[in-house]
Structure formats: C-alpha cells, structure tokens
Amino acid sequence: MLDIRFIRENAEAVQANARNKACDVDITTLLKLDTDCRVLQGQVDELRQKRNDNVEKSKGGRPTPELIAEGKVIKDQLAEIEPKLKEVSAEFLGLLKKVPNMAWPDVPVGHSEEENVVVKTVGDVPKFDFIPLNHAAIAAKRDWLDKERASKVAGSRFAYVKGDMVRLQFAIINFVMDLLGDETKIAEIAKNNKLDVSTKPFVPVLPPYMIRTEVYDAMDRLEPRDERYKLENDDLWLQGSAEHTLGSMYVNEVLDESQLPIRYLGYATSFRREAGTYGKDMEGLFRMHQFDKLEIESFTTAENGLNEHLLFAAIQDYMLTQLELPHQIVQKCTFDIGKPNARGVDMNTYLPGQGKYRETHTADYMTDYQSRRMNTRVRRKSGALELVHTNDATAFALGRIMIAILENNQTADGQVKVPTALQNYLGGRTIL
RNA sequence: GGAGGAGUGGCCGAGUGGUUGAAGGCGCUACUCUCGAAAAGUAGUAUCUUGAGUAAUCGAGAUCGCGAGUUCGAAUCUCGCCUCCUCCGCCA
C-alpha cells in the first residue's frame, strides 16, 4: 500500500504510474474519499471531545441528571456519524489498497511483456550433434517422472518425481544453502557487481506452508484469489511461494537497525492453481500445481533496499553461471513488474527442449509497499521509526531448474552430465 | 476435540465502571556529582491519525491481544475471534 500523504502530493504521478502498470484505479475518486473521511473524522473527533469533556465534569462523583442527558444527546449524534465514517473509510481503504507501488525511475515503461529489456545474455546456447529432447522425454527414458499415476491420485499438473532426479534436487538445495551461507561468497558476488552491501549470510528457513487471509492480503499476494488454494474449514490458504510466509514474519513488529539486513533462504513446497492456463506448458514439470522452491527474502533499511535488490539479481546470475546454464537477465517493464513491485528482474534460462529462454527466476523489490500494511518497522539508531524495505527473489524453482539442467546437459545416449558445481553434492558423480 | 487459566507500555507488573495513556520497578537517554567509571540523585522516556506552525512545538481523537456490544462514561462488564499456558483425549 502507498502512503496516502504521498498520493495527495503526487496525484498525477501516481495516476500515470497506475496506467503504466495497466492498473485500473481512479486517483481522483480516491482523493475525494480521502477528503470525505477526514471531514467525517473531524466531526467524530469533535463529538468525542464533547463526550470526554462531559465525562470529565463528573469526575470523582456521580454525574448530575443534566450531564447524563447531555451525554445521551452526544451519544445519539455519534451514533449517526460513526457508521458513515466507517463506511466511507472502508471504501477509501479498499481503493487505496488497489493503487500499485510506484515503479523505480529506471524501470522501462511498457505495455506488454514484449517491452521487457534483455540487459545481458550469459553463456552460449548449447549445440548438439543430435536432436535434443525435452526434459519430459529425457526423464521418461530414465523413469524419473510419472505424471500419469499422479493424475490418477491428484489430477493434472502433479507428478511423482523419482530416482536420480530427486537426488539432483537435494544436491541443488545443499549447493544453494552452502553458497548463501558463506559470507565470502556473498562478498565476492557483491564485489564483482560493484555493490556496496552487507555480506551477511542467509539463514535457511522452513516456513509454514499455510497463511491466514488477513496476513496474505497484507502481503498483497492474496489476489488473484483464483490462483490460490483455500482450505475449506479454516481461515487458511496454501502459500504460493515462501515469499508469502517469509515476508510476513515480522508483521506488527519493530526491528532494531542493528538486526538489519535480515536475510533468509526459505525452502517450501509452493501451490498454485494455475487458473486459466489450461493446455499451456502441459509437458513435464514446467507448470505444476505443486512445486518446490528456494526463495531468498530480506528486510533492510530504505537506503539499502535497491542495492539489496541488485545483489539478489546478481546472486541469481551467479548461481546460474555456477550451474553452467545459459541465461538472460531481463529488466521487466512497468507492465510486467507487478502491482507491489518498485522494480523487477527476471532470469530467463535457455531450454533446448523448447528452443527458447523461459522464466526461471524473478527478483522483486517492494520498497515499503508491503511493510506499510504489514506494519513492519525499524528503530533507527537516531531513535526514529521507519518502515522496512522488503526484497524477495527466487533462488531456484527446483522443477524448472532441473528442466534446464536435463535439457542443457543431455547426451546422445540419454544421460545427463552433472554440472561441476553440483558433483560434490552427488557423491562425486559426473553423470546421471 | 473436551475442561480450566491467561493476554496491560522496550521488559516485569499494579489496576474489576468515573482526573488511568495507564501506579511501581527494570531498562534506556540527558544532567548533577566524579580525574574517570560505578553508585546515588534529578528529569525525561509509546504509537497512529488529524488540525495549527518554516520549525522546535502545541491542540484534538484513537490505541491496555483483535473485533463487536452495554453505558452519560469501559483496561475494567457482555459476546465472538486469535494467541499462549495447564490437564484430558488423539497423534507423526
């Protein structure tokens, strides 16, 4: 959520930003409601002041019948205005919540995904002297993937992942935990990208997979609800990313500046209904209702937020490079970054089975947009209270990254070469 | 799931209808004292919204887990919810 005071002072820019993000909000209406609220609030406050004065007069002893009669009049007047205020406030807040975060000044304005900007292409697209298979075909040959039986048990877009592919997943997890738990590695990544950031390592976390409606909404991740799984008998949803439960950890808390940055590496199975994607990416593991993901999340001061975001993207680039996967770094345009984002970067990894780069990572910088509703603040050394800035990013979506490894590292005889960085995590094996 | 207990400021804790935004203590900050530190003393020390002011600041409203209600008046009474604790049941 944006600060209403900021909107009051920058109404035109906020409206333009919403247009650039293809968000349908009317700032004029919002500001009208804002004024209405304040007028009503003023009336209510005035009546409450009268009520308090009235009570004050009978302090210590019993109130006179006159005072009680006066009090009753005030009470009736309040009963008339307070519900109006409540109604208008609810309408106001509903509209305020719809206003998207301001895009960072360097985000390209665009009106479709096509206008995202490829910043850098890393690694060469592999050349095969045979026709490369897609990961579903490779996995089928090795009995690593069983979607048919999964569909009997759970429906479409579920799978049994088996054998060496499971070992590969755990190898990747351990690789990332070691890497992001190593301060010297983070320092190296920061230095190579000329980023002046903390080198604090990431703490691994297994978060809850379920989240309350109220908290999900405050994270601005509940919508679109069509995309979420709701638990019928409880006020709970299955999370769609560890971001949702990591970013909300400190709801209604005040952190101390000395604690920052707080950096987490969350591992969670994530759930998405994939509503409206019927028939899209049906083969293999690319788009599933359930997938495992390593996610990084951090809380920083405002002035460190942007560099943290750039570090997150640099970490993604570094890890893909370590796994020897050809990829593109894409700066997303205003249309594509998303409502709560100030800035967004994607990593698109080359998939020989599809012959194109596909999204495997995303890095989101939220500034204080999430923390404002989350009410997560930091006590600065000066004593001032400020909202924290949040960043989140994919470390690896395990399904998609294994697709990339299988397809890029396949051999003519249906084997898969293990990237050097992962060999130690697979008992020294060089081939699967 | 059943029975019982509890949730007050950064922390501990008093407070069961009327100068209680809230005693007292701890912590923290400043000052006094001291060569300095400690001790002691004095003072200060919540957040949000809103109005005035360049600002320091001042006025008003709200906040005692969350929400609703009773009342002239609610931290205090009633109802619902959440969380924690104890016991029973179930269970990886």
Coordinates of C-alpha atoms (C1' of nucleotides) in Angstrom, one line a residue:
Chain A
M1 CA 0.0 0.0 0.0
L2 CA 1.2 3.5 -0.7
D3 CA 1.2 6.3 1.8
I4 CA -1.9 8.4 1.3
R5 CA 0.1 11.5 2.0
F6 CA 2.4 10.7 -0.9
I7 CA -0.6 10.2 -3.1
R8 CA -2.1 13.6 -2.1
E9 CA 1.1 15.3 -3.0
N10 CA 1.8 13.3 -6.2
A11 CA -1.6 12.5 -7.6
E12 CA -0.7 12.9 -11.2
A13 CA 2.4 10.8 -11.0
V14 CA 0.5 8.1 -9.1
Q15 CA -2.2 8.0 -11.7
A16 CA 0.3 7.9 -14.5
N17 CA 2.2 5.1 -12.8
A18 CA -1.0 3.1 -12.4
R19 CA -1.7 3.5 -16.1
N20 CA 1.9 2.3 -16.9
K21 CA 1.2 -0.8 -14.8
A22 CA -2.2 -1.3 -16.5
C23 CA -3.9 -1.0 -13.1
D24 CA -7.4 0.4 -13.2
V25 CA -7.6 2.9 -10.4
D26 CA -9.0 6.4 -10.2
I27 CA -6.9 8.6 -8.1
T28 CA -9.4 11.5 -8.2
T29 CA -12.1 9.3 -6.6
L30 CA -9.6 8.1 -4.1
L31 CA -8.7 11.7 -3.1
K32 CA -12.4 12.6 -2.9
L33 CA -12.9 9.7 -0.4
D34 CA -9.8 10.8 1.5
T35 CA -11.3 14.2 2.0
D36 CA -14.7 12.8 2.9
C37 CA -13.0 10.6 5.5
R38 CA -11.1 13.5 7.1
V39 CA -14.2 15.7 7.2
L40 CA -16.2 12.9 8.9
Q41 CA -13.3 12.1 11.2
G42 CA -13.2 15.7 12.2
Q43 CA -16.8 15.7 13.1
V44 CA -16.5 12.5 15.1
D45 CA -13.4 13.8 16.9
E46 CA -15.3 16.9 17.9
L47 CA -18.2 14.9 19.3
R48 CA -15.8 12.6 21.1
Q49 CA -14.1 15.7 22.6
K50 CA -17.5 16.9 23.9
R51 CA -18.2 13.5 25.3
N52 CA -14.8 13.4 27.1
D53 CA -15.4 16.9 28.5
N54 CA -18.8 15.8 29.7
V55 CA -17.4 12.8 31.5
E56 CA -14.6 15.0 33.0
K57 CA -17.2 17.2 34.7
S58 CA -18.5 14.3 36.8
K59 CA -15.0 13.1 37.8
G60 CA -14.8 11.5 41.2
G61 CA -18.5 11.7 42.0
R62 CA -21.9 10.9 40.4
P63 CA -22.9 12.7 37.3
T64 CA -25.9 15.0 37.5
P65 CA -29.1 14.1 35.6
E66 CA -28.4 17.0 33.3
L67 CA -24.9 15.7 32.5
I68 CA -26.3 12.3 31.7
A69 CA -29.0 13.8 29.5
E70 CA -26.3 15.8 27.6
G71 CA -24.2 12.7 27.3
K72 CA -27.1 10.8 25.8
V73 CA -27.6 13.5 23.2
I74 CA -23.9 13.3 22.3
K75 CA -24.1 9.6 22.1
D76 CA -27.0 9.8 19.6
Q77 CA -25.2 12.2 17.5
L78 CA -22.2 10.0 17.4
A79 CA -24.3 7.0 16.5
E80 CA -25.4 8.9 13.4
I81 CA -21.9 9.9 12.1
E82 CA -19.7 7.0 13.2
P83 CA -21.3 4.4 10.9
K84 CA -20.9 6.8 8.0
L85 CA -17.3 7.3 8.8
K86 CA -16.8 3.5 9.0
E87 CA -18.5 3.0 5.6
V88 CA -16.5 5.7 3.8
S89 CA -13.2 4.6 5.4
A90 CA -13.8 1.1 4.3
E91 CA -14.5 2.3 0.7
F92 CA -11.4 4.5 0.9
L93 CA -9.1 1.7 2.2
G94 CA -10.4 -0.7 -0.5
L95 CA -9.5 1.8 -3.2
L96 CA -6.1 2.7 -1.6
K97 CA -5.2 -1.0 -1.5
K98 CA -5.7 -1.1 -5.2
V99 CA -3.1 1.6 -6.0
P100 CA 0.1 -0.1 -7.3
N101 CA 3.5 0.7 -6.0
M102 CA 5.5 3.4 -7.8
A103 CA 7.9 2.0 -10.3
W104 CA 11.5 2.8 -9.7
P105 CA 12.7 5.6 -12.1
D106 CA 14.8 3.3 -14.2
V107 CA 12.0 0.8 -14.9
P108 CA 11.2 1.0 -18.6
V109 CA 7.6 1.9 -19.4
G110 CA 5.9 -0.8 -21.3
H111 CA 2.5 -2.1 -22.1
S112 CA 3.3 -5.8 -22.6
E113 CA 5.9 -8.4 -21.7
E114 CA 7.4 -7.7 -25.1
E115 CA 8.8 -4.5 -23.8
N116 CA 10.9 -6.1 -21.1
V117 CA 14.6 -5.3 -21.7
V118 CA 17.3 -8.0 -22.0
V119 CA 20.1 -6.5 -20.1
K120 CA 22.7 -9.2 -20.6
T121 CA 22.9 -12.6 -22.1
V122 CA 25.2 -15.0 -20.3
G123 CA 26.7 -18.3 -21.7
D124 CA 26.3 -19.8 -25.1
V125 CA 23.3 -21.7 -26.3
P126 CA 24.4 -25.4 -26.5
K127 CA 25.0 -27.1 -29.8
F128 CA 24.1 -30.7 -30.1
D129 CA 25.1 -33.2 -32.8
F130 CA 21.8 -34.9 -32.3
I131 CA 18.3 -33.7 -31.9
P132 CA 17.9 -32.6 -28.3
L133 CA 15.0 -33.9 -26.3
N134 CA 12.8 -32.0 -23.9
H135 CA 13.1 -32.9 -20.2
A136 CA 9.9 -34.9 -20.2
A137 CA 11.3 -37.2 -22.8
I138 CA 14.7 -37.5 -21.1
A139 CA 13.0 -38.2 -17.7
A140 CA 10.7 -40.7 -19.3
K141 CA 13.6 -42.8 -20.6
R142 CA 15.1 -42.9 -17.1
D143 CA 11.8 -43.4 -15.2
W144 CA 12.3 -40.2 -13.3
L145 CA 8.9 -38.8 -13.8
D146 CA 5.4 -40.3 -13.6
K147 CA 2.6 -37.9 -14.3
E148 CA 0.1 -40.4 -15.4
R149 CA -0.2 -42.1 -12.0
A150 CA 0.0 -38.7 -10.3
S151 CA -3.0 -37.6 -12.3
K152 CA -4.9 -40.7 -11.0
V153 CA -4.1 -39.7 -7.5
A154 CA -4.2 -35.9 -7.5
G155 CA -5.2 -34.7 -11.0
S156 CA -3.4 -32.9 -13.8
R157 CA -0.3 -30.9 -13.2
F158 CA 1.0 -33.2 -10.4
A159 CA 3.9 -35.6 -10.7
Y160 CA 5.8 -38.3 -9.0
V161 CA 9.5 -37.3 -9.3
K162 CA 11.7 -40.3 -8.8
G163 CA 15.3 -41.6 -8.6
D164 CA 18.3 -39.6 -9.6
M165 CA 16.1 -36.6 -10.3
V166 CA 15.2 -36.5 -6.6
R167 CA 18.9 -36.7 -5.7
L168 CA 19.6 -33.9 -8.1
Q169 CA 17.0 -31.7 -6.4
F170 CA 18.6 -32.3 -2.9
A171 CA 22.0 -31.6 -4.4
I172 CA 20.8 -28.3 -5.7
I173 CA 19.3 -27.4 -2.3
N174 CA 22.5 -28.2 -0.5
F175 CA 24.6 -26.3 -3.0
V176 CA 22.5 -23.2 -2.5
M177 CA 22.5 -23.5 1.3
D178 CA 26.3 -23.7 1.3
L179 CA 26.7 -20.9 -1.1
L180 CA 24.4 -18.4 0.5
G181 CA 25.5 -19.4 4.0
D182 CA 29.1 -18.4 3.0
E183 CA 29.9 -14.8 3.7
T184 CA 33.0 -14.8 1.5
K185 CA 30.9 -15.9 -1.5
I186 CA 28.4 -13.1 -0.9
A187 CA 31.3 -10.7 -0.6
E188 CA 32.7 -11.9 -3.9
I189 CA 29.4 -11.6 -5.7
A190 CA 28.9 -8.1 -4.3
K191 CA 32.4 -7.1 -5.3
N192 CA 32.1 -8.4 -8.8
N193 CA 28.9 -6.4 -9.2
K194 CA 30.4 -3.3 -7.5
L195 CA 27.6 -3.4 -4.9
D196 CA 28.2 -1.7 -1.6
V197 CA 26.1 -4.1 0.5
S198 CA 26.3 -6.2 3.7
T199 CA 27.9 -9.6 3.3
K200 CA 25.7 -11.2 5.9
P201 CA 24.9 -14.8 5.0
F202 CA 21.4 -16.1 4.5
V203 CA 19.8 -18.1 7.3
P204 CA 17.9 -21.2 6.0
V205 CA 14.3 -21.4 6.9
L206 CA 11.5 -23.9 6.6
P207 CA 8.4 -21.7 6.8
P208 CA 4.8 -22.7 7.3
Y209 CA 3.0 -23.6 4.1
M210 CA -0.3 -22.1 5.2
I211 CA -1.2 -18.5 5.7
R212 CA -4.1 -16.6 7.2
T213 CA -6.4 -14.5 5.0
E214 CA -5.5 -11.3 6.8
V215 CA -1.8 -11.7 6.5
Y216 CA -1.9 -12.9 2.9
D217 CA -3.9 -9.8 2.0
A218 CA -1.5 -7.6 3.9
M219 CA 1.4 -9.1 1.8
D220 CA -0.6 -8.1 -1.3
R221 CA -0.3 -11.6 -2.5
L222 CA -3.8 -12.9 -1.9
E223 CA -5.0 -11.6 -5.2
P224 CA -5.8 -13.1 -7.7
R225 CA -7.6 -15.5 -5.4
D226 CA -8.3 -17.8 -8.3
E227 CA -4.7 -18.6 -8.2
R228 CA -4.7 -19.7 -4.6
Y229 CA -5.8 -22.8 -2.8
K230 CA -8.1 -22.2 0.1
L231 CA -8.6 -24.6 3.0
E232 CA -12.3 -25.1 3.3
N233 CA -12.7 -25.5 7.0
D234 CA -10.1 -22.9 8.1
D235 CA -9.2 -19.3 7.5
L236 CA -6.1 -20.5 5.8
W237 CA -4.6 -20.6 2.3
L238 CA -1.8 -22.7 0.9
Q239 CA 1.1 -20.4 0.2
G240 CA 2.2 -19.8 -3.4
S241 CA 5.8 -19.0 -2.5
A242 CA 8.0 -19.0 0.6
E243 CA 8.0 -15.2 0.0
H244 CA 4.4 -15.1 1.3
T245 CA 5.3 -16.6 4.7
L246 CA 8.8 -15.2 5.0
G247 CA 7.9 -11.6 4.1
S248 CA 5.1 -11.7 6.7
M249 CA 7.2 -13.0 9.6
Y250 CA 7.6 -9.7 11.3
V251 CA 4.0 -8.4 10.9
N252 CA 3.3 -5.8 13.6
E253 CA 6.9 -5.8 14.8
V254 CA 9.6 -3.2 15.3
L255 CA 13.1 -4.4 14.3
D256 CA 16.2 -2.8 15.6
E257 CA 18.5 -1.3 13.0
S258 CA 21.4 -3.4 14.2
Q259 CA 19.5 -6.6 13.2
L260 CA 19.4 -5.5 9.5
P261 CA 19.7 -6.8 7.0
I262 CA 17.7 -9.9 7.9
R263 CA 18.3 -12.4 5.1
Y264 CA 16.5 -15.7 4.8
L265 CA 16.8 -18.6 2.4
G266 CA 13.4 -20.3 2.6
Y267 CA 12.6 -23.7 1.2
A268 CA 9.0 -24.5 0.6
T269 CA 6.7 -26.5 -1.5
S270 CA 4.5 -24.0 -3.2
F271 CA 1.0 -24.3 -4.5
R272 CA -0.7 -22.6 -7.4
R273 CA -4.0 -23.3 -9.1
E274 CA -2.7 -22.2 -12.5
A275 CA -6.2 -21.0 -13.3
G276 CA -6.7 -20.0 -16.9
T277 CA -3.6 -21.9 -18.1
Y278 CA -5.3 -24.9 -19.5
G279 CA -3.3 -26.5 -22.2
K280 CA -0.3 -24.3 -21.6
D281 CA 3.1 -25.9 -20.8
M282 CA 1.5 -29.3 -20.2
E283 CA 4.6 -31.3 -20.8
G284 CA 6.7 -32.4 -17.9
L285 CA 7.4 -30.3 -14.8
F286 CA 7.3 -26.8 -16.2
R287 CA 4.0 -25.6 -14.8
M288 CA 2.7 -27.6 -11.8
H289 CA 0.1 -27.1 -9.1
Q290 CA 2.8 -28.0 -6.6
F291 CA 6.5 -27.3 -6.9
D292 CA 9.5 -26.9 -4.6
K293 CA 11.3 -23.6 -4.4
L294 CA 14.2 -22.0 -2.7
E295 CA 13.4 -18.4 -2.1
I296 CA 15.5 -15.5 -0.7
E297 CA 13.9 -12.8 1.3
S298 CA 15.3 -9.8 3.1
F299 CA 14.5 -6.8 5.3
T300 CA 16.6 -3.7 5.0
T301 CA 16.6 0.0 5.7
A302 CA 15.2 2.2 2.9
E303 CA 18.6 3.3 1.7
N304 CA 19.9 -0.2 1.3
G305 CA 16.8 -1.6 -0.4
L306 CA 17.9 -1.0 -4.0
N307 CA 21.3 -2.5 -3.6
E308 CA 19.8 -5.5 -1.9
H309 CA 17.6 -6.0 -4.9
L310 CA 20.6 -5.7 -7.2
L311 CA 22.5 -8.2 -5.0
F312 CA 19.6 -10.6 -5.3
A313 CA 19.7 -10.4 -9.1
A314 CA 23.5 -10.8 -9.0
I315 CA 23.1 -13.9 -6.9
Q316 CA 20.7 -15.4 -9.4
D317 CA 23.1 -14.7 -12.2
Y318 CA 26.0 -16.1 -10.3
M319 CA 24.2 -19.3 -9.4
L320 CA 23.0 -19.9 -12.9
T321 CA 26.6 -19.3 -14.1
Q322 CA 27.8 -21.8 -11.5
L323 CA 25.4 -24.4 -12.9
E324 CA 26.7 -23.5 -16.4
L325 CA 23.3 -22.6 -17.7
P326 CA 22.9 -20.1 -20.5
H327 CA 20.6 -17.4 -19.4
Q328 CA 19.4 -13.8 -20.0
I329 CA 19.0 -11.1 -17.4
V330 CA 15.8 -9.2 -18.1
Q331 CA 14.7 -6.0 -16.6
K332 CA 11.0 -6.0 -16.5
C333 CA 8.9 -3.1 -17.8
T334 CA 6.2 -1.3 -15.8
F335 CA 3.5 -3.7 -17.3
D336 CA 5.3 -6.8 -16.1
I337 CA 6.9 -6.0 -12.7
G338 CA 3.6 -6.5 -10.7
K339 CA 1.5 -4.3 -8.5
P340 CA 3.5 -4.3 -5.3
N341 CA 6.9 -4.0 -7.1
A342 CA 9.0 -1.0 -7.5
R343 CA 11.4 -2.9 -9.7
G344 CA 11.7 -6.4 -11.0
V345 CA 14.3 -8.5 -12.7
D346 CA 13.8 -11.9 -14.3
M347 CA 16.3 -14.6 -15.2
N348 CA 15.3 -16.5 -18.3
T349 CA 17.2 -19.7 -18.8
Y350 CA 17.7 -21.4 -22.1
L351 CA 15.7 -24.6 -22.5
P352 CA 17.0 -26.6 -25.6
G353 CA 13.8 -28.8 -25.5
Q354 CA 11.7 -25.7 -26.2
G355 CA 14.4 -23.9 -28.1
K356 CA 13.9 -20.7 -26.2
Y357 CA 14.7 -18.8 -23.0
R358 CA 12.0 -19.3 -20.3
E359 CA 11.5 -17.6 -17.0
T360 CA 13.2 -19.5 -14.1
H361 CA 13.8 -16.7 -11.7
T362 CA 12.3 -13.4 -10.6
A363 CA 13.6 -10.7 -8.2
D364 CA 11.2 -8.3 -6.7
Y365 CA 11.9 -5.0 -4.9
M366 CA 8.9 -3.9 -2.9
T367 CA 10.3 -0.8 -1.2
D368 CA 7.9 -0.1 1.8
Y369 CA 4.8 -1.1 -0.1
Q370 CA 4.4 -4.5 1.7
S371 CA 5.7 -3.3 5.0
R372 CA 3.3 -0.4 5.3
R373 CA 0.3 -2.8 5.6
M374 CA 2.4 -5.4 7.3
N375 CA 3.4 -2.8 9.8
T376 CA 7.0 -4.0 10.0
R377 CA 9.2 -1.2 11.1
V378 CA 12.8 -0.5 12.1
R379 CA 14.0 1.6 15.0
R380 CA 16.9 3.6 13.6
K381 CA 20.0 4.5 15.6
S382 CA 18.6 8.0 15.8
G383 CA 15.5 6.7 17.5
A384 CA 13.3 7.3 14.5
L385 CA 10.8 4.7 13.4
E386 CA 10.7 3.8 9.7
L387 CA 9.1 1.2 7.6
V388 CA 11.5 -1.5 6.4
H389 CA 12.1 -2.3 2.8
T390 CA 11.5 -5.8 1.6
N391 CA 13.1 -7.8 -1.2
D392 CA 12.4 -11.3 -2.4
A393 CA 13.8 -13.4 -5.2
T394 CA 13.8 -16.9 -6.5
A395 CA 17.0 -18.8 -5.6
F396 CA 15.9 -21.8 -7.6
A397 CA 12.5 -23.1 -8.6
L398 CA 13.6 -26.7 -8.4
G399 CA 11.4 -28.1 -11.1
R400 CA 12.3 -25.5 -13.7
I401 CA 16.0 -25.6 -12.9
M402 CA 16.1 -29.3 -13.2
I403 CA 14.4 -29.0 -16.6
A404 CA 17.2 -26.6 -17.6
I405 CA 19.9 -29.0 -16.3
L406 CA 18.4 -32.1 -18.0
E407 CA 17.9 -30.3 -21.3
N408 CA 21.2 -28.4 -21.5
N409 CA 23.3 -31.3 -20.2
Q410 CA 21.8 -34.2 -22.1
T411 CA 24.0 -36.6 -24.1
A412 CA 23.1 -38.6 -27.2
D413 CA 22.6 -41.8 -25.2
G414 CA 20.1 -40.2 -22.8
Q415 CA 22.3 -39.4 -19.9
V416 CA 22.7 -36.1 -18.1
K417 CA 26.1 -34.5 -17.3
V418 CA 26.3 -33.2 -13.8
P419 CA 27.4 -29.5 -13.6
T420 CA 30.8 -29.3 -11.8
A421 CA 29.4 -27.2 -9.0
L422 CA 27.0 -30.0 -8.1
Q423 CA 29.2 -33.0 -8.4
N424 CA 30.3 -32.9 -4.7
Y425 CA 26.7 -32.9 -3.7
L426 CA 26.0 -36.1 -5.7
G427 CA 28.8 -38.2 -4.3
G428 CA 31.2 -37.1 -6.9
R429 CA 29.1 -38.4 -9.8
T430 CA 29.7 -36.6 -13.1
I431 CA 26.8 -38.2 -15.0
L432 CA 23.3 -39.3 -14.1
Chain B
rG1 C1' -11.6 -32.3 20.1
rG2 C1' -13.0 -31.6 25.8
rA3 C1' -12.1 -28.8 30.7
rG4 C1' -9.7 -24.7 33.1
rG5 C1' -6.4 -20.3 33.2
rA6 C1' -4.1 -16.0 31.0
rG7 C1' -3.0 -11.8 27.2
rU8 C1' -1.7 -4.2 30.1
rG9 C1' 3.9 0.4 27.6
rG10 C1' 11.0 -1.9 25.3
rC11 C1' 10.6 -5.7 29.6
rC12 C1' 8.4 -7.1 34.5
rG13 C1' 4.0 -5.8 36.8
rA14 C1' -0.5 -2.9 39.6
rG15 C1' -5.1 -1.8 38.2
rU16 C1' -12.8 -5.2 38.1
rG17 C1' -17.1 1.1 35.7
rG18 C1' -15.5 7.8 36.5
rU19 C1' -8.8 13.2 36.9
rU20 C1' -5.8 5.6 34.2
rG21 C1' -2.1 6.8 28.4
rA22 C1' -2.3 3.9 32.4
rA23 C1' 0.9 3.2 39.7
rG24 C1' 5.6 0.9 40.9
rG25 C1' 10.1 -1.5 39.3
rC26 C1' 13.8 -2.6 35.5
rG27 C1' 15.9 -0.8 31.1
rC28 C1' 17.2 3.4 28.2
rU29 C1' 18.5 9.0 27.5
rA30 C1' 20.2 13.7 29.5
rC31 C1' 22.0 16.3 33.5
rU32 C1' 24.2 16.7 38.7
rC33 C1' 28.2 14.5 41.5
rU34 C1' 33.4 12.3 39.9
rC35 C1' 40.1 12.8 37.4
rG36 C1' 37.0 8.9 35.1
rA37 C1' 33.7 4.9 35.9
rA38 C1' 30.3 2.8 39.2
rA39 C1' 26.9 4.1 42.9
rA40 C1' 23.4 7.9 44.2
rG41 C1' 20.2 11.9 42.9
rU42 C1' 17.1 14.9 39.3
rA43 C1' 14.4 15.0 34.9
rG44 C1' 12.7 12.6 30.6
rU45 C1' 11.3 8.2 28.1
rA46 C1' 4.7 4.6 23.5
rU47 C1' 2.4 4.5 18.8
rC48 C1' -1.1 6.0 15.0
rU49 C1' -4.4 9.7 12.8
rU50 C1' -5.6 14.8 12.4
rG51 C1' -5.5 20.5 12.9
rA52 C1' -2.1 24.9 13.5
rG53 C1' 3.1 26.3 12.8
rU54 C1' 9.1 27.2 8.4
rA55 C1' 10.3 24.6 12.7
rA56 C1' 11.0 23.3 17.9
rU57 C1' 6.3 22.5 19.5
rC58 C1' 1.2 22.9 20.7
rG59 C1' -4.3 21.4 20.3
rA60 C1' -7.7 17.2 19.3
rG61 C1' -9.0 12.0 18.6
rA62 C1' -7.7 6.8 18.9
rU63 C1' -5.0 2.7 21.0
rC64 C1' -4.5 -2.0 27.6
rG65 C1' -4.4 -9.3 22.1
rC66 C1' -8.3 -8.4 17.8
rG67 C1' -13.5 -7.2 16.6
rA68 C1' -18.5 -6.0 18.1
rG69 C1' -21.8 -4.6 22.1
rU70 C1' -23.8 -2.5 27.0
rU71 C1' -23.2 2.5 29.5
rC72 C1' -23.7 9.6 30.3
rG73 C1' -18.7 7.1 30.9
rA74 C1' -15.0 0.8 29.5
rA75 C1' -8.2 -1.5 30.5
rU76 C1' -12.3 -2.9 33.9
rC77 C1' -19.0 -5.6 32.2
rU78 C1' -21.2 -8.9 27.8
rC79 C1' -20.5 -11.7 23.1
rG80 C1' -17.4 -13.5 19.1
rC81 C1' -12.4 -14.5 17.4
rC82 C1' -6.9 -15.1 17.9
rU83 C1' -2.6 -16.5 20.7
rC84 C1' -0.2 -18.7 24.9
rC85 C1' -0.2 -22.0 29.4
rU86 C1' -2.1 -26.5 32.3
rC87 C1' -4.9 -31.1 32.4
rC88 C1' -7.6 -35.0 29.4
rG89 C1' -8.2 -37.3 24.6
rC90 C1' -5.9 -38.2 19.8
rC91 C1' -1.4 -38.4 17.0
rA92 C1' 3.9 -38.3 13.3

